[in-house]
Amino acid sequence: MKLNSLKYGLMGAVACGAMSVSPTLADNVSACLITKTDTNPFFVKMKEGALSGAEKNGIDLQTFAGKIDGDVETQVAAIETCIASGAKGILITPSDSVALAPAVKQARDNGLLVIALDTPFEPADTADATFATDNFKAGVLIGEWAKAKMGSDAANAKIALLDLNVSEVSVDYLRDQGFLTGFGVDVKDPKDIGDEDDPRIVGNDITQGNEEGGRKAMENLLQKDPEINLVYTINEPSAAGAYEALKAVGREKDVLIVSVDGGCPGVQNVKEGVIGATSMQFPLLMASKGVEAIKAWADTGKKPENTPGLDFYDTGVQLITDEPVKGVESIDSKAGLGKCWG
């Protein structure tokens, strides 16, 4: 099996810089996109989609990114810059869905429309709207798939959970708890990672959502129990790192890895057998919907509406695997490569 990790490393590291795309219409509408990082390919693609949408809608878009996942200080500074620049709206993937609330309130008090992308705020109405995958459902899908794939061996699984960071932001606990629910583990507090008492769980570790973090977290948990046979990861870069750690000890062929994102490098890793299954999100759709919402707000003062029954606009999720199981709907990696980043 060939690891498709090089693509993750080539994205480049960008701290909190800003760039803009000039509007095609002279309507003086400006907005900001603030992502968690500029290294995770998921957010790289989200930025591409936002810039493209901004050009089509005649919006001057500034983009910012944290230095690492969890860099709240840089995101706060970016929000303050957007307020001072007279932007009409902000699209943001919050690094901390609670700690950023005061800065978001300040932006909204100054008349900006604030839209969360990918990661909901806590509570969700901290922002004016959210465009995101149902992250809990994404976790449930890979949990159900893993349980069915393991069959009778699921009762004796040894599970490693590779999470995001110590802040336990919404996207982190929703995916983690969704996976455990889908696998049949009794979760306790649905917003608390690691409080379960199921003996199949070897432990949790944090990855910062990147490949190096995934490798270190996997190494740590293998020291705790070298017989781990199922690995949940918060995203595909961390899954790639986990695979490297398993390969280093000759375990890459007998450990099942599941993840969330559905980025093109991640789907390629499904094709190559690195990841067993992943739940695909659609960052381009999140970004384009967000840009359109800011344009509508600037033109009419109308805010976007949530998906009925939810406190966010659901941009969809799709399970990708080349080993389908009965009762869990999925598409294969060939089809996934045609849809990734959509």
XYZ file of C-alpha atoms in Angstrom:
342
model
C 0.000 0.000 0.000
C 1.347 3.385 -0.953
C 0.921 6.301 1.404
C -0.373 9.436 -0.263
C 1.024 11.688 2.456
C 3.328 13.793 0.318
C 0.377 15.786 -0.977
C -0.371 16.933 2.544
C 3.128 18.279 3.059
C 3.302 20.191 -0.195
C 0.474 22.569 0.626
C 2.895 24.973 2.331
C 2.662 26.756 5.635
C 1.142 30.206 5.762
C 0.656 32.172 8.965
C -1.993 34.815 9.340
C -1.455 36.598 6.063
C -4.174 38.289 4.062
C -4.885 38.385 0.383
C -7.801 39.653 -1.636
C -9.526 39.195 -4.942
C -10.776 42.293 -6.725
C -14.517 42.455 -7.347
C -15.912 42.134 -10.843
C -18.582 44.683 -9.947
C -17.896 48.082 -8.440
C -20.364 47.660 -5.572
C -17.933 48.067 -2.672
C -18.964 44.828 -0.950
C -16.114 43.341 1.037
C -15.881 40.222 3.182
C -13.373 38.038 5.008
C -12.601 34.329 5.124
C -10.831 33.120 8.277
C -9.765 29.462 8.290
C -8.090 27.400 10.999
C -4.904 26.925 8.956
C -3.611 27.315 5.426
C -1.850 23.925 5.458
C -4.702 21.424 5.747
C -5.810 20.770 2.140
C -9.455 20.903 3.244
C -9.083 24.585 4.141
C -6.885 25.284 1.128
C -9.725 24.103 -1.091
C -12.283 26.027 0.956
C -10.284 29.197 0.328
C -10.151 28.483 -3.397
C -13.914 28.096 -3.460
C -14.479 31.277 -1.496
C -12.181 33.299 -3.749
C -13.896 31.945 -6.853
C -17.332 32.707 -5.425
C -16.257 36.176 -4.410
C -15.088 36.966 -7.930
C -18.391 35.763 -9.394
C -20.421 37.795 -6.900
C -18.399 40.997 -7.104
C -17.044 40.768 -3.562
C -13.621 41.916 -2.409
C -12.516 38.982 -0.213
C -9.664 39.092 2.283
C -8.413 35.722 3.560
C -6.710 34.900 6.839
C -5.550 31.715 8.546
C -4.224 30.644 11.912
C -0.682 29.377 12.281
C -1.928 26.035 13.652
C -5.288 24.499 14.447
C -6.316 26.049 17.759
C -4.704 29.435 17.111
C -7.478 31.548 18.629
C -5.368 34.683 19.032
C -4.674 34.967 15.309
C -8.329 34.423 14.445
C -9.389 37.124 16.905
C -6.911 39.528 15.315
C -8.320 38.686 11.892
C -11.877 39.402 13.063
C -10.758 42.766 14.426
C -9.081 43.567 11.100
C -12.267 42.705 9.236
C -14.349 44.972 11.461
C -11.912 47.847 11.006
C -11.865 47.389 7.222
C -15.636 47.835 6.952
C -16.368 44.312 5.744
C -20.007 43.286 5.284
C -19.456 39.760 6.520
C -17.097 37.108 7.849
C -16.830 33.436 6.946
C -14.951 31.563 9.672
C -13.944 28.029 10.613
C -13.503 28.638 14.353
C -10.445 27.124 16.016
C -12.279 27.284 19.337
C -16.067 27.357 19.104
C -16.421 28.889 22.589
C -13.396 31.162 23.043
C -14.081 33.098 19.845
C -17.621 34.048 20.888
C -16.750 37.539 22.268
C -14.961 38.525 19.056
C -17.862 37.242 16.968
C -20.314 39.234 19.108
C -18.205 42.330 18.535
C -18.373 41.760 14.770
C -22.127 41.259 14.784
C -22.601 44.334 17.007
C -20.770 46.273 14.294
C -23.243 45.085 11.659
C -21.256 42.249 10.076
C -22.908 38.982 9.079
C -20.900 36.143 10.649
C -21.160 32.664 9.131
C -19.436 29.600 10.551
C -18.117 27.067 8.055
C -17.458 23.388 8.902
C -17.257 23.889 12.697
C -20.368 25.157 14.540
C -20.065 27.673 17.346
C -21.337 26.831 20.825
C -24.134 27.719 20.970
C -24.815 27.679 17.231
C -26.551 31.079 17.333
C -23.246 32.707 18.319
C -22.978 33.176 14.546
C -25.750 34.340 12.239
C -25.622 31.057 10.348
C -23.575 27.886 9.868
C -22.836 25.974 6.663
C -21.459 22.575 7.616
C -21.555 18.831 7.335
C -23.593 17.043 9.973
C -20.397 16.082 11.791
C -22.146 13.683 14.164
C -23.664 11.833 11.198
C -20.250 11.746 9.511
C -18.902 10.007 12.598
C -21.843 7.610 12.797
C -21.289 6.501 9.194
C -17.654 5.483 9.720
C -18.561 3.868 13.050
C -21.332 1.789 11.491
C -19.053 0.822 8.617
C -16.225 -0.235 10.950
C -18.578 -2.315 13.094
C -20.009 -4.114 10.074
C -16.557 -4.561 8.509
C -15.144 -6.161 11.668
C -18.180 -8.388 12.116
C -17.925 -10.625 15.179
C -14.447 -9.222 15.905
C -16.057 -5.863 16.759
C -16.872 -7.268 20.206
C -13.149 -7.565 20.891
C -11.969 -4.437 19.111
C -9.071 -2.441 20.496
C -9.856 1.146 19.558
C -7.543 4.159 19.337
C -9.196 7.561 18.986
C -7.076 10.301 17.432
C -8.837 13.571 18.188
C -8.112 17.220 17.432
C -6.941 19.152 20.498
C -7.510 19.672 24.211
C -10.184 22.322 23.645
C -12.709 19.690 22.499
C -14.328 22.013 19.973
C -17.684 21.026 18.499
C -16.346 19.409 15.334
C -14.043 17.287 17.500
C -16.553 15.832 19.917
C -19.292 15.503 17.292
C -17.146 13.284 15.057
C -15.643 11.314 17.949
C -18.970 10.669 19.654
C -20.676 9.951 16.338
C -18.080 7.294 15.532
C -18.464 5.642 18.924
C -22.257 5.728 18.643
C -22.125 4.141 15.206
C -19.760 1.447 16.478
C -22.056 0.652 19.389
C -20.141 2.225 22.271
C -22.175 3.809 25.060
C -21.108 7.459 25.155
C -21.606 9.303 28.413
C -21.583 13.096 28.127
C -22.015 13.667 24.352
C -19.864 16.803 24.547
C -17.019 15.189 26.503
C -14.305 13.204 24.737
C -12.793 10.319 26.656
C -15.314 9.769 29.460
C -16.482 6.399 28.124
C -15.850 3.233 30.125
C -16.074 0.671 27.302
C -13.105 -1.715 27.735
C -12.579 -1.820 23.968
C -11.248 1.749 24.015
C -7.466 1.788 24.414
C -7.349 5.559 24.698
C -7.532 9.010 23.130
C -4.744 11.310 21.982
C -4.612 14.632 20.146
C -3.239 15.333 16.682
C -3.753 19.069 16.014
C -5.365 17.812 12.808
C -2.077 17.281 10.988
C 0.070 14.393 9.809
C 2.874 14.781 12.334
C 0.364 14.962 15.167
C -1.349 11.830 13.894
C 1.938 9.959 13.814
C 2.886 10.959 17.358
C -0.571 10.209 18.747
C -0.545 6.759 17.130
C 2.913 6.037 18.530
C 1.735 7.008 22.008
C -1.308 4.749 21.895
C 0.662 1.823 20.453
C 2.918 2.043 23.493
C -0.194 1.700 25.630
C -1.450 -1.313 23.651
C 0.496 -2.630 20.626
C -2.511 -4.771 19.607
C -4.755 -1.856 18.573
C -6.789 -2.952 15.544
C -9.156 -0.010 14.894
C -8.179 3.643 14.596
C -10.590 6.587 14.415
C -9.046 9.864 13.242
C -10.472 13.389 13.300
C -9.361 13.980 9.697
C -7.352 12.507 6.849
C -3.995 14.229 7.443
C -3.964 12.707 10.942
C -4.980 9.359 9.409
C -1.975 9.552 7.091
C 0.278 10.121 10.099
C -1.294 7.224 11.986
C -0.631 4.972 9.012
C 3.042 5.975 9.018
C 3.342 5.008 12.680
C 1.636 1.659 12.059
C 3.820 0.977 9.033
C 6.929 1.615 11.119
C 6.006 -1.315 13.378
C 4.701 -3.561 10.592
C 1.022 -3.183 11.536
C -0.284 -1.230 8.539
C -2.021 -4.239 6.960
C -3.963 -5.466 9.981
C -5.293 -2.235 11.490
C -8.474 -0.581 10.207
C -8.325 3.229 9.897
C -11.434 5.389 9.472
C -11.618 9.153 9.092
C -13.618 12.215 8.063
C -13.105 14.894 5.368
C -13.274 13.265 1.942
C -10.556 15.472 0.515
C -8.916 14.350 -2.722
C -5.681 13.155 -1.018
C -7.772 11.309 1.573
C -9.934 9.603 -1.052
C -6.743 8.601 -2.878
C -5.607 7.033 0.386
C -8.862 5.064 0.459
C -8.060 3.840 -3.049
C -4.556 2.829 -1.958
C -5.743 1.025 1.165
C -4.353 3.473 3.708
C -7.828 4.466 4.969
C -10.640 1.909 5.090
C -13.473 4.416 4.900
C -13.939 8.153 5.186
C -16.925 10.485 5.390
C -16.776 13.083 2.633
C -17.582 16.729 3.258
C -18.009 19.465 0.657
C -15.883 22.537 1.500
C -16.409 24.197 -1.882
C -20.155 24.124 -1.295
C -19.742 25.511 2.227
C -17.613 28.371 0.926
C -19.798 29.208 -2.073
C -22.979 29.179 0.025
C -21.295 31.444 2.542
C -20.204 33.961 -0.084
C -23.695 33.997 -1.602
C -25.186 34.614 1.840
C -22.945 37.627 2.451
C -23.879 39.013 -0.968
C -27.593 38.595 -0.164
C -27.081 40.248 3.234
C -25.331 43.207 1.615
C -28.022 43.562 -1.056
C -31.224 42.834 0.876
C -30.432 42.438 4.571
C -31.725 38.846 4.445
C -29.982 36.163 6.505
C -29.643 32.524 5.365
C -32.043 29.892 6.686
C -31.167 26.610 8.394
C -32.012 23.154 7.104
C -35.413 22.261 8.610
C -35.038 20.609 12.008
C -31.383 21.609 12.383
C -29.558 24.640 13.790
C -27.313 24.843 10.699
C -27.472 24.503 6.905
C -26.499 20.904 6.133
C -24.121 20.717 3.156
C -24.216 16.908 3.092
C -22.000 13.900 3.784
C -21.083 10.790 1.749
C -19.307 7.623 2.922
C -16.373 6.616 0.702
C -14.973 3.071 0.783
C -13.847 0.365 -1.601
C -15.120 -2.290 0.822
C -18.885 -1.696 1.050
C -20.893 -3.320 3.828
C -24.550 -4.228 4.007
C -26.803 -1.585 5.522
C -24.397 1.366 5.186
C -24.755 3.372 1.976
C -21.448 4.255 0.314
C -19.705 4.995 -2.963
C -16.264 3.767 -4.029
C -13.040 5.747 -4.285
C -13.338 6.114 -8.059
C -16.662 7.880 -7.661
C -15.313 9.750 -4.650
C -12.390 11.146 -6.626
C -14.939 12.650 -8.990
C -16.735 14.394 -6.135
C -13.968 15.287 -3.669
C -13.798 18.909 -2.541
C -17.241 19.534 -4.101
